[in-house]
Coordinates of N, CA and C in Angstrom, one line a residue:
Chain A
X1477 N 0.7 -1.2 0.0 CA 0.0 -0.1 0.1 C 0.9 1.4 -0.1
X1478 N 1.4 1.5 -1.3 CA 2.5 2.6 -1.2 C 1.7 3.9 -1.0
X1479 N 2.6 4.7 -0.2 CA 2.3 6.1 0.1 C 2.3 7.0 -1.2
X1480 N 2.3 8.4 -0.9 CA 2.8 9.3 -2.0 C 4.4 9.1 -2.3
X1481 N 4.6 9.2 -3.5 CA 6.0 8.9 -4.0 C 6.6 10.2 -4.6
X1482 N 7.6 10.6 -4.0 CA 8.2 11.7 -4.7 C 9.8 11.5 -5.0
X1483 N 10.3 11.9 -6.2 CA 11.6 11.9 -6.6 C 11.9 13.0 -7.6
X1484 N 13.2 13.6 -7.5 CA 14.3 12.8 -6.6 C 13.9 13.5 -5.1
X1485 N 14.6 12.8 -4.2 CA 14.6 13.2 -2.7 C 15.3 14.4 -2.6
X1486 N 16.5 14.6 -3.2 CA 17.3 15.8 -3.2 C 17.9 15.8 -4.7
X1487 N 17.8 17.3 -4.9 CA 18.3 17.7 -6.2 C 19.2 18.9 -6.1
X1488 N 20.3 19.0 -6.9 CA 21.1 20.1 -6.7 C 21.2 20.6 -8.0
X1489 N 21.0 21.9 -8.3 CA 21.0 22.6 -9.5 C 21.8 24.0 -9.4
X1490 N 22.5 24.3 -10.5 CA 23.1 25.7 -10.6 C 22.2 26.6 -11.1
X1491 N 22.5 27.9 -10.7 CA 21.4 29.0 -11.2 C 21.4 28.9 -12.7
X1492 N 20.1 29.2 -13.1 CA 19.9 29.1 -14.6 C 19.5 27.8 -15.0
X1493 N 19.7 26.7 -14.3 CA 19.2 25.3 -14.9 C 17.7 25.1 -14.5
X1494 N 17.4 24.0 -15.0 CA 16.1 23.6 -14.9 C 15.8 22.6 -13.6
X1495 N 14.8 22.5 -12.9 CA 14.6 21.4 -11.9 C 13.2 20.9 -12.2
X1496 N 13.0 19.6 -12.3 CA 11.8 18.8 -12.5 C 11.6 18.0 -11.3
X1497 N 10.6 18.1 -10.7 CA 10.2 17.3 -9.3 C 8.9 16.5 -9.7
X1498 N 9.0 15.1 -9.4 CA 7.9 14.2 -9.7 C 7.2 13.8 -8.7
X1499 N 5.9 13.5 -8.8 CA 5.1 13.0 -7.6 C 4.2 12.2 -8.2
X1500 N 4.2 10.9 -7.6 CA 3.1 9.7 -8.0 C 2.1 9.8 -6.7
X1501 N 0.9 10.0 -6.9 CA 0.0 10.1 -5.7 C -0.3 8.6 -5.3
X1502 N -1.1 8.5 -3.9 CA -1.3 7.1 -3.6 C -2.3 6.4 -4.6
X1503 N -2.5 5.1 -4.7 CA -3.3 4.6 -5.5 C -4.8 5.0 -5.3
X1504 N -5.5 5.4 -6.3 CA -6.9 5.8 -6.0 C -7.1 7.1 -5.8
X1505 N -6.0 7.7 -5.8 CA -6.1 9.2 -5.5 C -6.0 10.1 -6.8
X1506 N -6.7 11.0 -7.2 CA -6.9 11.8 -8.4 C -6.8 13.3 -8.1
X1507 N -6.4 13.6 -6.9 CA -6.2 15.1 -6.6 C -4.8 15.2 -6.2
X1508 N -4.0 15.9 -6.7 CA -2.6 16.3 -6.3 C -2.3 17.8 -6.0
X1509 N -1.6 18.0 -4.8 CA -1.3 19.3 -4.4 C 0.3 19.5 -4.3
X1510 N 0.8 20.7 -4.5 CA 2.0 20.8 -4.4 C 2.3 22.0 -3.3
X1511 N 3.2 21.7 -2.4 CA 3.4 22.8 -1.3 C 4.9 23.2 -1.3
X1512 N 5.3 24.2 -0.8 CA 6.7 24.6 -0.7 C 7.0 24.9 0.8
X1513 N 8.1 24.6 1.2 CA 8.7 24.8 2.6 C 9.9 25.4 2.7
X1514 N 10.0 26.5 3.0 CA 11.5 27.1 3.2 C 11.8 26.8 4.4
X1515 N 13.3 26.9 4.6 CA 13.8 26.4 5.8 C 13.1 27.2 7.0
X1516 N 12.8 26.5 8.0 CA 12.3 26.8 9.4 C 11.1 27.5 9.1
X1517 N 10.2 27.3 8.1 CA 8.9 27.9 7.8 C 7.9 26.9 7.6
X1518 N 6.6 27.4 7.5 CA 5.6 26.6 7.5 C 5.3 26.0 5.9
X1519 N 4.3 25.5 5.5 CA 4.0 25.0 4.1 C 3.1 25.9 3.5
X1520 N 3.5 26.3 2.3 CA 2.8 27.2 1.4 C 2.4 26.6 0.2
X1521 N 0.9 26.8 0.1 CA 0.3 26.1 -1.1 C 0.8 26.8 -2.4
X1522 N 1.1 25.7 -3.4 CA 1.4 26.2 -4.6 C 0.3 26.0 -5.7
X1523 N 0.0 24.7 -5.9 CA -0.8 24.5 -6.9 C -1.7 23.1 -6.6
X1524 N -2.9 23.2 -7.2 CA -3.7 22.0 -7.0 C -4.2 21.5 -8.3
X1525 N -3.9 20.2 -8.8 CA -4.3 19.6 -10.0 C -5.3 18.4 -9.8
X1526 N -6.0 18.2 -10.8 CA -6.6 16.8 -11.0 C -6.0 16.3 -12.4
X1527 N -6.3 15.1 -12.7 CA -5.7 14.5 -13.9 C -6.0 15.5 -15.1
X1528 N -5.0 15.9 -15.7 CA -5.1 16.9 -17.1 C -5.6 18.1 -16.9
X1529 N -6.0 18.6 -15.6 CA -6.4 20.1 -15.2 C -5.8 20.5 -14.1
X1530 N -5.3 21.8 -14.3 CA -5.1 22.8 -13.2 C -6.2 23.2 -12.6
X1531 N -6.5 23.1 -11.3 CA -7.8 23.6 -10.6 C -7.5 24.8 -10.1
X1532 N -6.5 25.0 -9.2 CA -5.9 26.3 -8.4 C -4.5 26.5 -8.4
X1533 N -4.0 27.5 -9.1 CA -2.5 27.8 -9.2 C -2.3 29.1 -8.5
X1534 N -3.3 29.6 -7.7 CA -3.0 30.7 -7.0 C -1.8 30.9 -6.1
X1535 N -1.2 29.8 -5.8 CA 0.2 30.0 -5.1 C 1.3 29.9 -5.7
X1536 N 1.2 29.8 -7.1 CA 2.4 29.4 -8.0 C 2.9 31.0 -8.4
X1537 N 4.2 31.0 -8.5 CA 4.8 32.2 -8.9 C 4.6 32.4 -10.3
X1538 N 4.4 33.7 -10.8 CA 3.8 33.8 -12.1 C 4.9 33.4 -13.2
X1539 N 6.2 33.4 -12.9 CA 7.0 33.0 -13.9 C 7.9 31.9 -13.4
X1540 N 8.4 31.1 -14.4 CA 9.6 30.1 -14.2 C 8.8 28.8 -13.6
X1541 N 7.7 28.9 -13.0 CA 7.1 27.7 -12.4 C 6.2 27.2 -13.1
X1542 N 5.9 25.8 -13.4 CA 4.7 25.2 -14.0 C 4.4 24.0 -13.4
X1543 N 3.1 23.3 -13.5 CA 2.7 22.0 -13.1 C 1.9 21.5 -14.2
X1544 N 2.2 20.1 -14.0 CA 1.2 19.4 -14.9 C 0.9 17.9 -14.2
X1545 N -0.3 17.4 -14.5 CA -0.7 16.0 -13.9 C -1.2 15.3 -15.2
X1546 N -0.4 14.7 -16.2 CA -1.2 14.2 -17.3 C -1.8 12.9 -16.9
X1547 N -2.6 12.4 -18.0 CA -3.5 11.3 -17.9 C -2.8 10.0 -17.6
X1548 N -1.5 9.8 -17.9 CA -0.8 8.8 -17.5 C 0.4 9.3 -17.0
X1549 N 1.0 8.7 -15.9 CA 2.2 9.1 -15.2 C 2.2 10.1 -14.1
X1550 N 3.4 10.5 -13.5 CA 3.3 11.5 -12.3 C 3.0 12.7 -12.6
X1551 N 2.6 13.6 -11.6 CA 2.5 14.9 -11.8 C 4.0 15.5 -11.5
X1552 N 4.2 16.5 -12.3 CA 5.6 17.1 -12.4 C 5.4 18.6 -12.1
X1553 N 6.4 19.0 -11.1 CA 6.6 20.5 -10.9 C 7.8 20.9 -11.4
X1554 N 7.9 21.8 -12.3 CA 8.9 22.3 -13.2 C 9.2 23.6 -12.9
X1555 N 10.6 24.0 -12.5 CA 10.9 25.1 -12.2 C 12.3 25.6 -13.2
X1556 N 12.0 26.5 -14.2 CA 12.8 26.9 -15.0 C 13.8 28.0 -14.5
X1557 N 14.9 28.0 -15.1 CA 16.2 29.1 -14.6 C 16.1 29.3 -13.2
X1558 N 16.5 28.3 -12.5 CA 16.4 28.4 -10.9 C 17.4 29.5 -10.4
X1559 N 16.8 30.0 -9.3 CA 17.6 31.1 -8.6 C 17.7 30.5 -7.2
X1560 N 18.6 31.0 -6.4 CA 19.0 30.8 -5.1 C 17.8 30.5 -4.1
X1561 N 16.8 31.6 -4.4 CA 15.6 31.6 -3.7 C 14.6 30.5 -3.9
X1562 N 15.0 29.7 -5.0 CA 13.9 28.6 -5.0 C 14.5 27.5 -4.2
X1563 N 15.6 27.5 -3.6 CA 16.1 26.5 -2.5 C 15.2 26.3 -1.5
X1564 N 14.5 25.1 -1.5 CA 13.3 24.8 -0.6 C 13.0 23.3 -0.5
X1565 N 12.1 22.7 0.2 CA 11.6 21.4 0.3 C 10.3 21.6 -0.5
X1566 N 10.0 20.7 -1.6 CA 8.9 20.8 -2.2 C 8.1 19.6 -2.0
X1567 N 6.7 19.7 -1.4 CA 6.1 18.5 -0.9 C 4.9 18.4 -1.8
X1568 N 4.5 17.1 -2.2 CA 3.4 16.9 -2.9 C 2.7 15.9 -1.9
X1569 N 1.2 16.2 -2.2 CA 0.1 15.7 -1.4 C -1.0 15.2 -2.2
X1570 N -1.4 14.0 -2.0 CA -2.7 13.6 -2.8 C -3.9 13.3 -1.6
X1571 N -5.1 13.4 -2.4 CA -6.4 13.0 -1.7 C -7.1 12.3 -2.7
X1572 N -8.1 11.5 -2.1 CA -9.1 10.7 -3.0 C -10.0 11.6 -3.4
X1573 N -10.7 11.4 -4.6 CA -11.8 11.9 -5.0 C -13.2 11.1 -4.4
X1574 N -13.8 11.8 -3.5 CA -15.0 11.2 -2.8 C -16.2 12.2 -2.6
X1575 N -17.3 11.7 -3.2 CA -18.4 12.6 -3.0 C -18.5 13.0 -1.4
X1576 N -18.7 14.5 -1.4 CA -18.6 15.0 -0.1 C -17.3 14.9 0.6
X1577 N -16.3 15.1 -0.1 CA -14.9 14.5 0.4 C -14.3 15.0 1.7
X1578 N -13.4 14.3 2.2 CA -12.9 14.7 3.4 C -11.9 15.6 3.5
X1579 N -11.4 16.0 2.5 CA -10.3 17.0 2.5 C -8.9 16.7 3.0
X1580 N -8.8 15.2 3.5 CA -7.6 14.7 4.0 C -6.6 14.5 2.9
X1581 N -5.2 15.1 3.5 CA -4.2 15.1 2.4 C -3.2 14.2 3.0
X1582 N -2.5 13.6 2.1 CA -1.4 12.5 2.5 C -0.1 12.9 1.9
X1583 N 0.8 13.3 2.6 CA 2.0 13.9 2.1 C 3.1 12.9 1.7
X1584 N 3.9 13.2 0.7 CA 5.2 12.6 0.4 C 6.3 12.9 1.4
X1585 N 7.5 12.3 1.2 CA 8.6 12.7 1.9 C 9.3 14.1 1.3
X1586 N 9.0 14.5 0.2 CA 9.4 15.8 -0.2 C 10.6 15.7 -1.0
X1587 N 10.8 16.7 -1.9 CA 12.0 16.8 -2.6 C 12.7 18.1 -2.2
X1588 N 14.0 18.0 -1.9 CA 14.9 19.1 -1.4 C 15.8 19.5 -2.5
X1589 N 15.4 20.7 -2.9 CA 16.1 21.4 -3.9 C 17.2 22.4 -3.5
X1590 N 18.3 22.3 -3.8 CA 19.4 23.2 -3.6 C 20.0 23.8 -4.8
X1591 N 19.9 25.2 -4.7 CA 20.4 25.8 -6.2 C 21.8 26.5 -5.7
X1592 N 22.6 26.3 -6.3 CA 24.1 26.6 -6.0 C 24.4 28.0 -6.7
Chain B
X479 N -8.5 35.2 1.3 CA -8.3 33.8 1.6 C -8.1 33.6 3.3
X480 N -7.8 32.2 3.4 CA -7.8 31.9 4.8 C -6.4 32.4 5.2
X481 N -6.3 32.6 6.5 CA -4.8 32.8 7.4 C -5.0 32.1 8.6
X482 N -4.0 31.4 8.9 CA -3.9 30.5 10.0 C -2.6 30.9 10.8
X483 N -2.8 31.4 12.1 CA -1.8 31.9 13.1 C -1.7 30.8 14.0
X484 N -0.4 30.5 14.5 CA -0.1 29.3 15.4 C 1.0 29.8 16.4
X485 N 0.5 29.4 17.5 CA 1.6 29.9 18.7 C 1.7 28.7 19.7
X486 N 2.8 28.4 20.2 CA 4.1 29.3 20.2 C 4.8 28.7 19.0
X487 N 5.9 29.4 18.7 CA 6.8 28.9 17.5 C 7.7 27.7 18.3
X488 N 8.1 27.7 19.4 CA 8.7 26.8 19.9 C 8.3 26.4 21.4
X489 N 8.4 25.3 21.7 CA 7.8 24.7 23.0 C 8.7 23.4 23.6
X490 N 9.2 23.9 24.8 CA 9.9 22.8 25.5 C 9.3 22.4 26.6
X491 N 9.2 21.1 26.8 CA 8.5 20.5 27.9 C 9.3 19.3 28.4
X492 N 9.0 19.1 29.8 CA 9.7 17.9 30.4 C 8.8 16.7 30.2
X493 N 9.6 15.7 30.0 CA 8.8 14.4 29.6 C 7.8 14.2 30.9
X494 N 6.8 13.7 30.3 CA 5.6 13.5 31.2 C 4.6 14.6 31.5
X495 N 5.0 15.7 31.1 CA 4.1 17.0 31.1 C 3.3 17.3 29.8
X496 N 2.5 18.1 29.9 CA 1.4 18.3 28.8 C 2.1 19.3 27.9
X497 N 1.8 19.4 26.6 CA 2.0 20.3 25.6 C 0.6 20.9 24.9
X498 N 0.7 22.2 24.9 CA -0.6 22.6 24.3 C -0.1 23.7 23.1
X499 N -0.7 23.5 22.1 CA -0.5 24.6 20.9 C -1.7 24.9 20.3
X500 N -1.7 26.4 20.1 CA -3.1 27.1 19.7 C -2.9 27.6 18.3
X501 N -4.2 27.5 17.6 CA -4.1 28.1 16.2 C -5.4 28.8 16.2
X502 N -5.5 30.0 15.4 CA -6.4 30.8 15.1 C -6.5 30.8 13.5
X503 N -7.8 30.9 13.0 CA -8.2 30.9 11.6 C -9.0 32.2 11.3
X504 N -9.0 32.5 9.9 CA -9.8 33.7 9.6 C -11.1 33.7 8.9
X505 N -11.0 32.3 8.1 CA -12.2 32.2 7.1 C -13.4 31.4 7.8
X506 N -14.5 32.1 8.2 CA -15.4 31.3 8.8 C -16.2 30.3 8.1
X507 N -15.9 30.2 6.8 CA -16.5 29.0 5.9 C -15.5 27.7 6.3
X508 N -14.4 27.9 7.0 CA -13.6 26.5 7.1 C -14.2 25.7 7.9
X509 N -14.1 24.4 7.8 CA -14.7 23.4 8.7 C -14.0 22.2 8.7
X510 N -12.7 22.1 8.5 CA -12.0 21.0 8.6 C -10.7 21.4 9.0
X511 N -10.1 20.7 10.1 CA -9.0 21.3 10.9 C -8.0 20.1 11.2
X512 N -6.9 19.9 10.4 CA -6.2 18.7 10.8 C -4.8 19.2 11.5
X513 N -4.1 18.4 12.0 CA -3.0 18.7 12.6 C -2.0 17.6 12.1
X514 N -0.6 18.3 11.7 CA 0.3 17.4 11.1 C 1.6 17.4 12.1
X515 N 2.3 16.3 12.1 CA 3.5 16.1 12.8 C 4.7 15.8 11.7
X516 N 5.6 16.8 11.8 CA 6.9 16.7 10.9 C 8.1 16.3 11.6
X517 N 8.8 15.2 11.3 CA 10.1 15.0 11.8 C 11.1 15.3 11.0
X518 N 12.4 15.4 11.4 CA 13.3 16.1 10.5 C 13.5 15.4 9.3
X519 N 13.6 16.0 8.2 CA 14.0 15.5 6.9 C 12.7 14.7 6.4
X520 N 11.4 14.7 6.9 CA 10.4 13.8 6.5 C 9.2 14.7 6.2
X521 N 8.0 13.9 5.5 CA 7.1 14.8 5.0 C 6.0 14.9 6.4
X522 N 5.1 15.9 6.4 CA 4.2 16.0 7.5 C 3.2 14.6 7.4
X523 N 3.0 14.2 8.6 CA 2.0 13.2 8.8 C 0.8 13.7 9.7
X524 N -0.4 13.3 9.1 CA -1.6 13.5 9.8 C -1.6 12.7 11.3
X525 N -1.9 13.5 12.3 CA -2.0 12.9 13.5 C -3.5 12.9 14.1
X526 N -4.3 13.9 13.8 CA -5.5 14.0 14.1 C -6.1 15.1 13.4
X527 N -7.7 15.1 13.3 CA -8.2 16.2 12.6 C -9.5 16.4 13.3
X528 N -10.2 17.4 13.1 CA -11.5 17.6 13.6 C -12.3 18.5 12.7
X529 N -13.7 18.1 12.6 CA -14.6 18.9 11.8 C -15.4 19.8 12.6
X530 N -16.1 20.8 11.9 CA -16.6 21.8 12.5 C -18.0 21.5 13.4
X531 N -18.4 20.1 13.1 CA -19.7 19.6 13.9 C -19.3 19.1 15.1
X532 N -18.0 19.3 15.6 CA -17.6 18.6 16.8 C -16.6 19.4 17.5
X533 N -16.8 19.4 19.1 CA -16.1 20.5 19.7 C -14.7 19.9 20.1
X534 N -14.6 18.6 20.3 CA -13.6 17.9 20.8 C -13.3 16.5 20.3
X535 N -12.1 16.3 20.0 CA -12.0 14.8 19.7 C -10.6 14.4 20.3
X536 N -10.5 13.0 20.8 CA -9.5 12.5 21.5 C -9.0 11.2 20.8
X537 N -7.6 11.0 20.8 CA -7.2 9.8 20.3 C -5.8 9.5 21.2
X538 N -6.0 8.6 22.1 CA -5.0 8.3 23.1 C -4.4 9.6 23.7
X539 N -3.2 9.8 23.4 CA -2.6 11.0 24.4 C -2.8 12.4 23.6
X540 N -3.4 12.3 22.5 CA -3.6 13.4 21.7 C -5.1 13.9 21.7
X541 N -5.3 15.3 21.9 CA -6.7 15.7 21.8 C -6.8 17.1 21.3
X542 N -7.8 17.3 20.5 CA -7.9 18.7 19.7 C -9.2 19.1 20.1
X543 N -9.3 20.4 20.4 CA -10.6 21.2 20.6 C -10.7 22.3 19.7
X544 N -12.0 22.7 19.3 CA -12.4 23.6 18.4 C -13.4 24.6 19.1
X545 N -13.2 25.8 19.0 CA -14.2 26.8 19.2 C -14.5 27.6 17.9
X546 N -15.6 27.3 17.3 CA -16.0 28.0 15.9 C -16.4 29.3 16.2
X547 N -17.0 29.7 17.2 CA -17.2 31.2 17.7 C -16.0 32.1 17.8
X548 N -15.1 31.7 18.3 CA -13.8 32.2 18.4 C -12.9 32.2 17.4
X549 N -13.1 31.2 16.5 CA -12.4 30.7 15.4 C -10.9 30.2 15.7
X550 N -10.8 29.5 16.8 CA -9.5 28.9 17.2 C -9.7 27.6 17.6
X551 N -8.6 26.7 17.4 CA -8.4 25.4 17.7 C -7.0 25.2 18.5
X552 N -7.0 24.0 19.2 CA -5.8 23.6 19.9 C -5.4 22.3 20.0
X553 N -4.4 21.9 20.0 CA -3.6 20.7 20.1 C -3.3 20.3 21.6
X554 N -3.6 19.2 22.2 CA -3.2 18.8 23.5 C -2.5 17.5 23.5
X555 N -1.3 17.5 23.8 CA -0.6 16.2 24.1 C -0.4 15.9 25.5
X556 N -0.7 15.0 26.1 CA -0.6 14.6 27.5 C 0.5 13.6 27.6
X557 N 1.2 13.5 28.7 CA 2.2 12.5 29.1 C 3.1 12.5 28.1
X558 N 3.8 13.7 27.7 CA 4.6 13.8 26.6 C 5.9 12.7 26.6
X559 N 6.4 12.3 25.6 CA 7.5 11.5 25.5 C 8.5 12.0 24.4
X560 N 9.7 11.5 24.8 CA 10.8 12.0 23.6 C 10.5 12.0 22.3
X561 N 9.7 10.8 21.9 CA 9.5 10.7 20.4 C 8.2 11.6 19.9
X562 N 7.8 12.5 21.0 CA 6.7 13.4 20.4 C 7.6 14.6 20.0
X563 N 8.9 14.7 20.2 CA 9.7 15.9 19.7 C 9.6 15.9 18.1
X564 N 9.1 17.2 17.7 CA 8.9 17.2 16.3 C 8.4 18.7 16.0
X565 N 8.2 18.9 14.8 CA 7.4 20.2 14.5 C 6.0 19.9 14.1
X566 N 5.0 20.6 14.9 CA 3.7 20.4 14.5 C 3.1 21.4 13.7
X567 N 2.2 21.1 12.9 CA 1.6 22.1 12.1 C 0.0 22.2 12.2
X568 N -0.6 23.2 12.4 CA -2.2 23.3 12.3 C -2.4 23.7 10.9
X569 N -3.8 23.3 10.4 CA -4.2 23.8 9.2 C -5.7 23.6 9.2
X570 N -6.3 24.5 8.1 CA -7.6 24.9 7.9 C -8.2 24.8 6.5
X571 N -9.1 24.2 6.4 CA -9.8 24.2 4.9 C -11.4 24.2 4.8
X572 N -11.9 24.5 3.8 CA -13.4 24.1 3.8 C -13.6 22.9 3.6
X573 N -12.8 21.8 3.6 CA -13.1 20.6 4.1 C -13.5 19.6 2.7
X574 N -14.1 20.0 1.7 CA -14.4 19.1 0.6 C -13.2 19.0 -0.2
X575 N -13.3 17.4 -0.8 CA -12.1 17.1 -1.5 C -11.8 18.4 -2.8
X576 N -10.5 18.6 -2.8 CA -10.2 19.8 -3.8 C -10.1 21.1 -3.0
X577 N -10.5 21.3 -1.8 CA -10.0 22.4 -1.2 C -8.7 22.5 -0.4
X578 N -8.0 23.3 -0.7 CA -6.5 23.3 -0.3 C -6.6 23.7 1.3
X579 N -5.5 23.0 1.9 CA -5.1 23.5 3.2 C -4.3 24.6 3.3
X580 N -4.7 25.3 4.3 CA -3.8 26.6 4.7 C -3.2 26.3 6.0
X581 N -1.7 26.2 6.0 CA -1.0 25.9 7.2 C -0.5 27.0 8.1
X582 N -0.6 26.8 9.3 CA 0.0 27.6 10.4 C 1.5 27.5 10.1
X583 N 2.2 28.4 10.9 CA 3.7 28.5 10.7 C 4.5 27.4 11.6
X584 N 3.8 26.5 12.3 CA 4.5 25.6 13.0 C 5.0 25.7 14.2
X585 N 5.0 24.7 15.2 CA 5.6 24.7 16.5 C 6.5 23.7 16.6
X586 N 7.8 24.2 17.0 CA 8.9 23.1 17.3 C 8.8 22.6 18.6
X587 N 8.5 21.4 19.0 CA 8.3 20.9 20.3 C 9.5 20.0 20.7
X588 N 9.9 20.3 21.8 CA 11.2 19.5 22.3 C 10.8 19.0 23.6
X589 N 10.8 17.6 23.8 CA 10.6 17.0 25.1 C 11.8 16.4 25.6
X590 N 12.1 17.1 26.9 CA 13.3 16.9 27.5 C 13.0 15.6 28.5
X591 N 14.0 14.6 28.2 CA 14.1 13.4 29.2 C 14.4 13.8 30.5

């Protein structure tokens, strides 16, 4: 009964490179959320996706960041032209699609991005 | 949008004592309030949650209380143990599937043996 799987767990990039973070939700879950956690801070919502649709991207920076959740395969958070301020832990969470749903989120172990 | 404030930011207790963490929220439409525990280098894990139709919920040494009128909710850990040391986050949402959680800033709890 695998949980939310994220990879890579650790990623090092130089300024200007691209970072791709992947998330496979729990089996049977069709909602995916991405959160960012800066060192010593709380989790900040970035984006919420269902299969092939972005539902809420109100927390995504306007530039360089994008997310997708294709019909097949994991959800991907993509950061182009990374800067030092992008260094953070990025967490993916999933929840099931239930009528009158519970809102309960299950988190992965996170991907820790370091930008040199 | 929703805003969740959490206090204190750090809490040090002696093993066996109780720990209390308090949160306030701003959106009166929020009706789902989970608490997460995050250990170093790991993802947040749900430890208990409460919905707005309930004022209190208990699970062994952990309890959560909710005051909808005042828009605040609290986590109580009794008989603390060293393995309770972690960062705890409160959160709030409108509860239905698809509604995002808004997190508090976290409380770092240290249980001293």
